[in-house]
Short mmCIF file of C-alpha atoms and ligand atoms in Angstrom, two decimals:
data_model
loop_
_atom_site.label_atom_id
_atom_site.label_comp_id
_atom_site.label_asym_id
_atom_site.label_seq_id
_atom_site.Cartn_x
_atom_site.Cartn_y
_atom_site.Cartn_z
CA MET V 257 97.07 150.90 -1.91
CA LYS V 258 97.16 154.30 -3.56
CA ILE V 259 93.72 155.39 -4.64
CA LEU V 260 92.87 158.55 -6.55
CA VAL V 261 89.39 159.87 -5.71
CA ILE V 262 87.74 162.06 -8.33
CA ASN V 263 84.68 164.28 -7.99
CA ALA V 264 84.00 165.75 -11.43
CA GLY V 265 81.67 168.72 -11.85
CA SER V 266 80.58 170.36 -15.09
CA SER V 267 83.60 172.67 -15.27
CA SER V 268 85.62 171.48 -12.27
CA LEU V 269 87.41 168.39 -11.00
CA LYS V 270 88.29 167.79 -7.36
CA TYR V 271 90.77 165.07 -6.48
CA GLN V 272 92.40 163.43 -3.47
CA LEU V 273 95.13 160.81 -3.52
CA PHE V 274 94.89 158.41 -0.57
CA ASP V 275 97.25 155.88 0.87
CA THR V 276 94.56 153.49 2.10
CA ASP V 277 97.01 151.62 4.37
CA THR V 278 97.54 154.71 6.51
CA LYS V 279 94.35 156.57 5.44
CA ASP V 280 96.62 159.56 4.76
CA VAL V 281 95.84 162.09 2.04
CA LEU V 282 99.06 162.28 0.00
CA ALA V 283 97.85 165.18 -2.15
CA LYS V 284 94.62 166.88 -3.09
CA GLY V 285 93.45 169.63 -5.35
CA LEU V 286 90.96 171.28 -7.59
CA CYS V 287 90.92 172.04 -11.31
CA GLU V 288 88.49 174.83 -12.10
CA ARG V 289 87.20 176.61 -15.18
CA ILE V 290 87.79 173.54 -17.38
CA GLY V 291 87.01 174.47 -20.99
CA LEU V 292 87.54 178.16 -20.16
CA ASP V 293 90.89 179.59 -19.00
CA GLY V 294 91.69 176.80 -16.50
CA ASN V 295 92.99 177.12 -12.97
CA VAL V 296 94.55 174.53 -10.68
CA LYS V 297 95.26 174.34 -6.97
CA HIS V 298 97.33 171.38 -5.76
CA SER V 299 98.10 170.78 -2.08
CA VAL V 300 100.60 168.41 -0.53
CA PRO V 301 100.62 168.22 3.28
CA GLY V 302 103.52 170.20 4.73
CA GLN V 303 104.20 172.10 1.50
CA GLU V 304 103.04 175.43 0.16
CA ASP V 305 100.02 175.12 -2.17
CA PHE V 306 100.72 175.10 -5.90
CA VAL V 307 98.26 177.50 -7.58
CA LYS V 308 98.46 178.29 -11.29
CA GLU V 309 96.39 179.26 -14.28
CA MET V 310 96.72 176.36 -16.70
CA PRO V 311 94.53 176.07 -19.78
CA MET V 312 92.61 172.77 -19.93
CA LYS V 313 90.28 172.27 -22.82
CA ASP V 314 88.37 169.36 -21.29
CA HIS V 315 88.32 166.92 -18.35
CA GLY V 316 90.90 164.71 -20.11
CA ALA V 317 93.33 167.64 -20.15
CA ALA V 318 92.57 168.31 -16.47
CA ILE V 319 93.34 164.67 -15.55
CA ARG V 320 96.61 164.88 -17.49
CA ILE V 321 97.58 167.97 -15.47
CA VAL V 322 96.66 166.22 -12.20
CA ILE V 323 98.84 163.23 -13.12
CA GLU V 324 101.72 165.51 -14.06
CA LEU V 325 101.42 167.33 -10.71
CA LEU V 326 101.29 164.01 -8.83
CA THR V 327 104.30 162.50 -10.60
CA GLN V 328 106.65 165.31 -11.71
CA GLY V 329 108.63 168.18 -10.24
CA ASN V 330 108.27 169.74 -6.78
CA THR V 331 104.62 168.83 -6.47
CA ALA V 332 105.20 165.09 -7.03
CA VAL V 333 104.21 162.49 -4.44
CA LEU V 334 104.52 159.48 -6.78
CA THR V 335 107.33 158.33 -9.06
CA SER V 336 105.01 157.24 -11.86
CA LEU V 337 101.36 156.87 -12.84
CA SER V 338 101.61 153.09 -12.37
CA GLU V 339 101.78 153.63 -8.59
CA ILE V 340 98.07 154.50 -8.64
CA ASP V 341 96.23 151.24 -7.96
CA ALA V 342 92.74 152.47 -8.80
CA VAL V 343 90.49 155.49 -9.25
CA GLY V 344 87.25 156.00 -7.29
CA HIS V 345 84.64 158.34 -8.76
CA ARG V 346 81.82 160.09 -6.96
CA VAL V 347 78.68 159.67 -9.08
CA LEU V 348 75.54 161.56 -8.06
CA HIS V 349 72.72 159.43 -9.40
CA GLY V 350 72.67 155.67 -9.77
CA GLY V 351 68.85 155.47 -9.95
CA ALA V 352 67.42 152.20 -8.64
CA GLU V 353 70.05 150.24 -10.57
CA PHE V 354 72.96 150.61 -8.14
CA THR V 355 72.67 149.52 -4.53
CA GLU V 356 76.41 149.62 -3.93
CA SER V 357 79.69 150.76 -5.44
CA VAL V 358 80.80 148.96 -8.62
CA ILE V 359 83.84 148.46 -10.84
CA VAL V 360 83.33 150.58 -13.95
CA ASP V 361 82.76 148.66 -17.19
CA ASP V 362 80.74 149.35 -20.34
CA ARG V 363 77.50 148.26 -18.68
CA VAL V 364 78.07 150.64 -15.76
CA ILE V 365 78.91 153.50 -18.12
CA ASP V 366 75.65 152.85 -20.00
CA ALA V 367 73.66 152.75 -16.77
CA ILE V 368 75.17 156.06 -15.55
CA ARG V 369 74.25 157.54 -18.92
CA LYS V 370 70.67 156.26 -18.53
CA CYS V 371 70.44 158.07 -15.17
CA ILE V 372 71.25 161.46 -16.76
CA PRO V 373 67.57 162.56 -16.81
CA LEU V 374 67.51 161.99 -13.01
CA GLY V 375 70.74 163.92 -12.39
CA PRO V 376 71.01 166.28 -15.36
CA LEU V 377 73.52 168.64 -13.73
CA HIS V 378 75.92 166.11 -12.22
CA ASN V 379 75.76 162.77 -14.04
CA PRO V 380 77.11 164.06 -17.39
CA ALA V 381 80.08 165.62 -15.55
CA ASN V 382 80.68 162.47 -13.48
CA LEU V 383 80.61 160.42 -16.68
CA THR V 384 83.03 162.80 -18.39
CA GLY V 385 85.43 162.29 -15.47
CA ILE V 386 85.21 158.50 -15.83
CA LEU V 387 85.70 158.58 -19.60
CA ALA V 388 88.64 160.98 -19.28
CA CYS V 389 90.34 158.65 -16.77
CA SER V 390 89.70 155.60 -18.98
CA GLU V 391 91.51 157.40 -21.77
CA VAL V 392 94.40 158.89 -19.80
CA MET V 393 94.89 156.09 -17.26
CA GLU V 394 94.26 153.05 -19.45
CA GLY V 395 94.34 149.75 -17.59
CA ILE V 396 93.91 151.27 -14.11
CA PRO V 397 90.66 149.97 -12.56
CA GLN V 398 87.94 152.51 -11.85
CA VAL V 399 85.10 152.35 -9.36
CA ALA V 400 81.84 154.31 -9.29
CA VAL V 401 80.48 155.26 -5.85
CA PHE V 402 76.91 156.55 -5.97
CA ASP V 403 75.33 159.19 -3.72
CA THR V 404 72.04 157.32 -4.04
CA ALA V 405 73.26 153.74 -3.38
CA PHE V 406 72.98 153.56 0.43
CA HIS V 407 69.33 154.61 0.31
CA GLN V 408 68.25 151.85 -2.06
CA THR V 409 67.26 149.61 0.86
CA MET V 410 64.25 151.88 1.58
CA PRO V 411 60.95 150.00 1.44
CA GLU V 412 58.40 150.92 -1.24
CA LYS V 413 56.20 152.74 1.27
CA ALA V 414 59.10 155.12 1.98
CA TYR V 415 60.18 155.78 -1.59
CA LEU V 416 56.88 155.96 -3.48
CA TYR V 417 55.22 159.32 -4.03
CA ALA V 418 51.42 159.44 -4.02
CA LEU V 419 51.26 160.25 -7.73
CA PRO V 420 49.77 158.19 -10.57
CA TYR V 421 51.76 154.94 -10.39
CA GLU V 422 52.60 155.10 -14.10
CA TYR V 423 55.05 157.97 -13.49
CA TYR V 424 57.05 155.66 -11.25
CA GLU V 425 56.85 152.84 -13.79
CA LYS V 426 57.51 154.91 -16.89
CA HIS V 427 59.88 157.58 -15.63
CA GLY V 428 61.29 156.28 -12.35
CA VAL V 429 59.69 159.08 -10.32
CA ARG V 430 60.37 158.04 -6.70
CA ARG V 431 62.50 158.99 -3.71
CA TYR V 432 66.18 158.11 -4.25
CA GLY V 433 67.93 160.15 -1.55
CA PHE V 434 71.44 161.67 -1.64
CA HIS V 435 74.57 162.11 0.54
CA GLY V 436 74.37 158.29 0.79
CA THR V 437 78.13 157.82 1.06
CA SER V 438 78.15 160.20 4.03
CA HIS V 439 75.12 158.61 5.73
CA ARG V 440 76.68 155.16 5.37
CA TYR V 441 80.18 156.22 6.54
CA VAL V 442 78.89 158.22 9.50
CA SER V 443 76.36 155.62 10.67
CA GLN V 444 79.07 152.92 10.57
CA LYS V 445 81.46 155.18 12.50
CA ALA V 446 78.74 155.87 15.08
CA ALA V 447 78.30 152.12 15.64
CA GLU V 448 82.09 151.79 16.08
CA ILE V 449 82.12 154.67 18.58
CA VAL V 450 79.45 153.10 20.80
CA GLY V 451 81.12 149.69 20.34
CA LYS V 452 78.04 147.84 19.11
CA PRO V 453 77.31 146.07 15.81
CA ALA V 454 75.40 148.30 13.36
CA GLU V 455 72.89 145.41 13.02
CA ASP V 456 71.69 146.06 16.57
CA LEU V 457 71.25 149.82 16.30
CA LYS V 458 68.59 152.35 15.31
CA ILE V 459 70.37 155.49 14.12
CA ILE V 460 69.29 158.87 12.76
CA VAL V 461 71.96 160.74 10.81
CA CYS V 462 71.58 164.51 10.35
CA HIS V 463 73.93 165.53 7.52
CA LEU V 464 73.67 169.31 7.83
CA GLY V 465 75.74 171.38 5.39
CA ASN V 466 74.94 173.69 2.51
CA GLY V 467 72.81 170.79 1.38
CA SER V 468 71.18 168.95 4.27
CA SER V 469 69.56 165.54 4.53
CA ILE V 470 68.38 163.29 7.34
CA SER V 471 68.29 159.51 7.23
CA ALA V 472 66.86 156.73 9.36
CA VAL V 473 69.15 153.70 9.56
CA ASN V 474 67.86 150.45 11.07
CA GLY V 475 70.34 147.63 11.59
CA GLY V 476 72.83 149.25 9.20
CA LYS V 477 70.25 149.73 6.43
CA CYS V 478 68.62 152.98 5.37
CA ILE V 479 64.84 152.84 5.77
CA ASP V 480 64.02 156.46 4.94
CA THR V 481 65.67 159.71 3.98
CA SER V 482 64.59 163.31 3.52
CA MET V 483 65.90 164.08 0.02
CA GLY V 484 63.84 162.72 -2.84
CA LEU V 485 63.91 162.37 -6.60
CA THR V 486 66.34 165.28 -6.44
CA PRO V 487 68.26 166.95 -3.58
CA LEU V 488 65.58 169.67 -3.39
CA GLU V 489 63.28 167.81 -0.99
CA GLY V 490 63.53 167.73 2.79
CA VAL V 491 64.60 170.41 5.27
CA PRO V 492 65.22 174.04 4.23
CA MET V 493 68.89 174.29 3.19
CA GLY V 494 71.39 177.06 2.45
CA THR V 495 69.61 178.06 -0.75
CA ARG V 496 67.16 175.18 -1.41
CA SER V 497 63.57 175.37 -0.23
CA GLY V 498 63.19 171.79 0.96
CA CYS V 499 59.54 170.59 1.20
CA ILE V 500 56.87 173.09 0.26
CA ASP V 501 53.24 172.82 -0.86
CA PRO V 502 53.58 171.91 -4.57
CA ALA V 503 50.67 174.26 -5.39
CA ILE V 504 52.94 177.19 -4.45
CA LEU V 505 54.77 176.78 -7.77
CA GLU V 506 51.77 177.65 -9.95
CA PHE V 507 50.72 180.38 -7.53
CA ILE V 508 54.08 182.19 -7.64
CA MET V 509 54.56 181.59 -11.37
CA ASN V 510 51.22 183.33 -12.04
CA ALA V 511 51.72 186.07 -9.48
CA GLU V 512 55.26 186.91 -10.66
CA SER V 513 54.84 186.01 -14.37
CA ILE V 514 57.80 183.62 -14.37
CA ASP V 515 58.26 180.29 -16.13
CA ILE V 516 59.10 176.88 -14.67
CA SER V 517 62.86 177.17 -15.19
CA GLU V 518 62.96 180.48 -13.31
CA MET V 519 60.79 178.94 -10.60
CA THR V 520 63.10 175.91 -10.31
CA ASP V 521 66.09 178.25 -10.12
CA ILE V 522 64.41 180.15 -7.26
CA LEU V 523 63.66 176.91 -5.39
CA ASN V 524 67.28 175.70 -5.77
CA LYS V 525 69.32 178.88 -5.49
CA LYS V 526 67.32 181.66 -3.84
CA SER V 527 65.30 179.89 -1.17
CA GLY V 528 66.16 178.10 2.07
CA VAL V 529 67.74 180.14 4.86
CA LEU V 530 69.03 182.62 2.24
CA GLY V 531 65.49 183.19 0.99
CA ILE V 532 64.01 183.69 4.45
CA SER V 533 66.84 185.78 5.91
CA GLY V 534 67.56 187.77 2.76
CA ILE V 535 71.21 188.01 3.84
CA SER V 536 73.14 184.74 3.53
CA SER V 537 73.05 180.98 3.04
CA ASP V 538 75.98 180.58 5.44
CA PHE V 539 75.12 179.67 9.03
CA ARG V 540 78.10 181.61 10.40
CA ASP V 541 76.71 184.82 8.85
CA LEU V 542 73.24 184.00 10.14
CA ASP V 543 74.52 183.36 13.67
CA GLU V 544 76.28 186.70 13.63
CA ALA V 545 73.17 188.48 12.32
CA LYS V 546 71.10 186.73 14.99
CA ASP V 547 73.43 188.08 17.67
CA ASN V 548 72.80 191.54 16.24
CA GLY V 549 69.04 191.01 16.49
CA HIS V 550 68.36 190.51 12.74
CA LYS V 551 64.74 189.26 12.83
CA ARG V 552 64.74 187.37 9.54
CA ALA V 553 68.05 185.66 10.33
CA ILE V 554 66.52 184.54 13.64
CA ILE V 555 63.41 183.10 11.98
CA ALA V 556 65.48 181.45 9.20
CA LEU V 557 67.54 179.60 11.82
CA GLU V 558 64.37 178.67 13.71
CA CYS V 559 62.69 177.31 10.56
CA PHE V 560 65.77 175.18 9.83
CA ALA V 561 66.06 173.72 13.33
CA TYR V 562 62.29 173.16 13.59
CA SER V 563 62.25 171.23 10.33
CA VAL V 564 65.21 169.02 11.35
CA LYS V 565 63.50 168.40 14.71
CA LYS V 566 60.31 167.28 12.94
CA TYR V 567 62.27 164.81 10.78
CA ILE V 568 63.90 163.39 13.91
CA GLY V 569 60.43 162.90 15.43
CA ALA V 570 59.14 161.27 12.26
CA TYR V 571 62.13 158.95 11.97
CA VAL V 572 61.97 157.88 15.63
CA ALA V 573 58.41 156.79 14.80
CA ALA V 574 59.54 155.08 11.58
CA LEU V 575 62.36 153.26 13.41
CA GLY V 576 60.21 152.40 16.43
CA GLY V 577 62.84 153.87 18.77
CA LEU V 578 66.30 155.37 18.67
CA ASP V 579 69.76 154.44 19.97
CA ILE V 580 72.00 157.08 18.35
CA LEU V 581 71.43 160.54 16.93
CA VAL V 582 74.37 161.69 14.80
CA PHE V 583 75.28 165.15 13.56
CA THR V 584 77.67 165.56 10.64
CA ALA V 585 78.83 167.95 7.83
CA GLY V 586 79.65 171.67 8.13
CA ILE V 587 76.77 172.68 10.39
CA GLY V 588 76.34 169.31 12.12
CA GLU V 589 80.04 169.12 13.04
CA ASN V 590 80.68 172.74 13.99
CA ASN V 591 77.53 174.62 14.86
CA TYR V 592 76.69 173.89 18.49
CA LYS V 593 73.88 176.45 18.47
CA ALA V 594 72.05 174.57 15.70
CA ARG V 595 72.53 171.24 17.52
CA LYS V 596 71.20 172.77 20.73
CA GLU V 597 68.14 174.26 19.02
CA ILE V 598 67.38 171.01 17.15
CA THR V 599 67.60 168.77 20.23
CA SER V 600 65.91 171.06 22.74
CA GLY V 601 62.56 169.69 23.87
CA LEU V 602 63.35 166.15 22.73
CA GLU V 603 64.18 164.92 26.26
CA PHE V 604 60.85 163.05 26.30
CA MET V 605 62.30 160.89 23.49
CA GLY V 606 65.40 160.16 25.54
CA ILE V 607 67.52 162.74 23.66
CA SER V 608 69.39 164.95 26.07
CA ILE V 609 72.69 166.75 25.39
CA ASP V 610 75.35 168.20 27.66
CA ASP V 611 75.83 171.92 26.99
CA GLU V 612 79.55 172.00 27.68
CA LYS V 613 80.33 168.92 25.57
CA ASN V 614 78.14 170.37 22.83
CA ILE V 615 79.90 173.76 22.85
CA ASN V 616 83.26 171.96 22.63
CA ASN V 617 82.12 169.86 19.61
CA GLN V 618 83.00 166.68 21.52
CA THR V 619 82.33 163.35 19.82
CA ASP V 620 79.79 162.24 22.41
CA ILE V 621 77.68 165.21 23.46
CA SER V 622 75.06 163.17 25.34
CA ALA V 623 74.11 164.32 28.82
CA GLU V 624 74.84 161.97 31.72
CA GLY V 625 72.11 159.31 31.81
CA SER V 626 70.67 160.20 28.37
CA ARG V 627 69.00 157.11 26.91
CA VAL V 628 69.91 158.09 23.34
CA ARG V 629 73.58 158.73 22.54
CA THR V 630 74.02 161.97 20.58
CA LEU V 631 77.27 162.04 18.59
CA VAL V 632 79.18 164.52 16.44
CA VAL V 633 80.97 162.50 13.75
CA PRO V 634 82.98 164.20 11.00
CA THR V 635 82.01 162.90 7.59
CA ASN V 636 84.66 161.95 5.02
CA GLU V 637 83.03 161.04 1.74
CA GLU V 638 86.37 160.95 -0.12
CA LEU V 639 87.86 158.44 2.31
CA ALA V 640 84.70 156.33 2.08
CA ILE V 641 85.05 156.34 -1.73
CA ALA V 642 88.73 155.33 -1.42
CA ILE V 643 87.86 152.47 0.97
CA ASP V 644 85.09 151.15 -1.34
CA THR V 645 87.44 151.38 -4.30
CA MET V 646 90.17 149.48 -2.48
CA ALA V 647 87.74 146.73 -1.40
CA LEU V 648 86.42 146.20 -4.94
CA VAL V 649 89.88 146.24 -6.51
CA GLU V 650 91.16 143.72 -3.95
CA LYS V 651 88.29 141.39 -4.92
CA LEU V 652 89.13 141.90 -8.60
CA VAL V 653 92.75 140.88 -7.99
CA LYS V 654 91.80 137.73 -5.99
P1 ADP H 888 78.56 171.43 1.59
O1 ADP H 888 77.16 170.91 1.54
O2 ADP H 888 78.85 172.50 0.58
O3 ADP H 888 79.62 170.35 1.66
P2 ADP H 888 79.43 172.02 4.29
O4 ADP H 888 79.24 170.65 4.83
O5 ADP H 888 80.82 172.52 4.10
O6 ADP H 888 78.60 172.23 2.97
O7 ADP H 888 78.65 173.03 5.28
C1 ADP H 888 78.62 174.41 5.09
C2 ADP H 888 77.83 175.03 6.24
O8 ADP H 888 78.49 174.71 7.48
C3 ADP H 888 77.76 176.56 6.16
O9 ADP H 888 76.44 176.99 6.45
C4 ADP H 888 78.68 176.99 7.27
O10 ADP H 888 78.27 178.20 7.86
C5 ADP H 888 78.58 175.88 8.29
N1 ADP H 888 79.78 175.87 9.12
C6 ADP H 888 81.01 175.46 8.76
N2 ADP H 888 81.89 175.67 9.77
C7 ADP H 888 81.20 176.26 10.78
C8 ADP H 888 81.55 176.72 12.09
N3 ADP H 888 82.78 176.61 12.57
N4 ADP H 888 80.55 177.25 12.83
C9 ADP H 888 79.32 177.35 12.38
N5 ADP H 888 78.91 176.93 11.15
C10 ADP H 888 79.83 176.38 10.35
#
């Protein structure tokens, strides 16, 4: 099947066209500055990238350009639009309504709209992407894949906040969790790698990128995760604070005479390892600064690793043991120093890694005789979306 995967942002649209039989990416690209001047980059494996300024007044116009690039001229990889079997959309927030991916219909569109207050930055853009495809690609089935869905198996004790219960009932204030497509894909891959059914395994997934989240997966089901109502909770990230004492908000707002929107902006965009180090949100920059003895870069990296380590400890307790610890995403897949720092001192839990395998980013970095297997598994959220889309469309056809 040929599946087009779409990740729509407020003024951008990323896409990848998969052949799900071979799992090959036939083409991928990015439309940026939608509604402004418009810019597109389209890549086909083995060919030079096509980059051009192209005005696109809205997401519908962007989709039309993508289809033109996929089907016409030198950039084409399809003979016509009808070769696309289905479209899979990444949707940030599915609230408590969606526990798995679904075929898009009017009810689903309404439900995504209802979740806008929970994902005010992403859900409107995701919805715009869906509506634009419905218009431009009429008759081609569409699937919504939610970042929150995998975490909906968490028990109440893991997702409830200790706030007046009415806020949960009236406004849906609870932990939802994010990066769910990645946590699901990577935990399933980890089970495949060790050759055991996911049902028999206790797994902790550390998705460590610009945004980072940790999840505890028992028997293939998520039982807890570090992000919450929004992606701000959990470990310190590139620019997000992660967990802090909530009383700090009022304290800083009074001390600095700033309002809640400025405060929220600081927590999302100026905190995390950028806030502590004062130099960068990027771990490569921080590693370099650390090597040059930059004190705040050193402490920023320590705070990050310490926080991830504490989540691992907490989730081993929540799971009642551990079979596999998995690292994924930009930092998890590439940064051996972070993996080393996070796992050091956890030998008493049966987590022990081999330095050489770790430095080489090998898939299995466990030390000889380690009770827990520690794996480095590249995430691929787009492929996971394509696979879900294919599975749902196949059911639809049957
Ligand atoms: P996003 O959440 O935006 O998808 P990524 O998963 O791409 O983020 O992760 C970005 C982070 O991964 C950055 O902090 C970057 O420094 C780090 N990273 C990526 N590649 C490497 C590498 N080769 N070595 C060290 N860190 C890396």
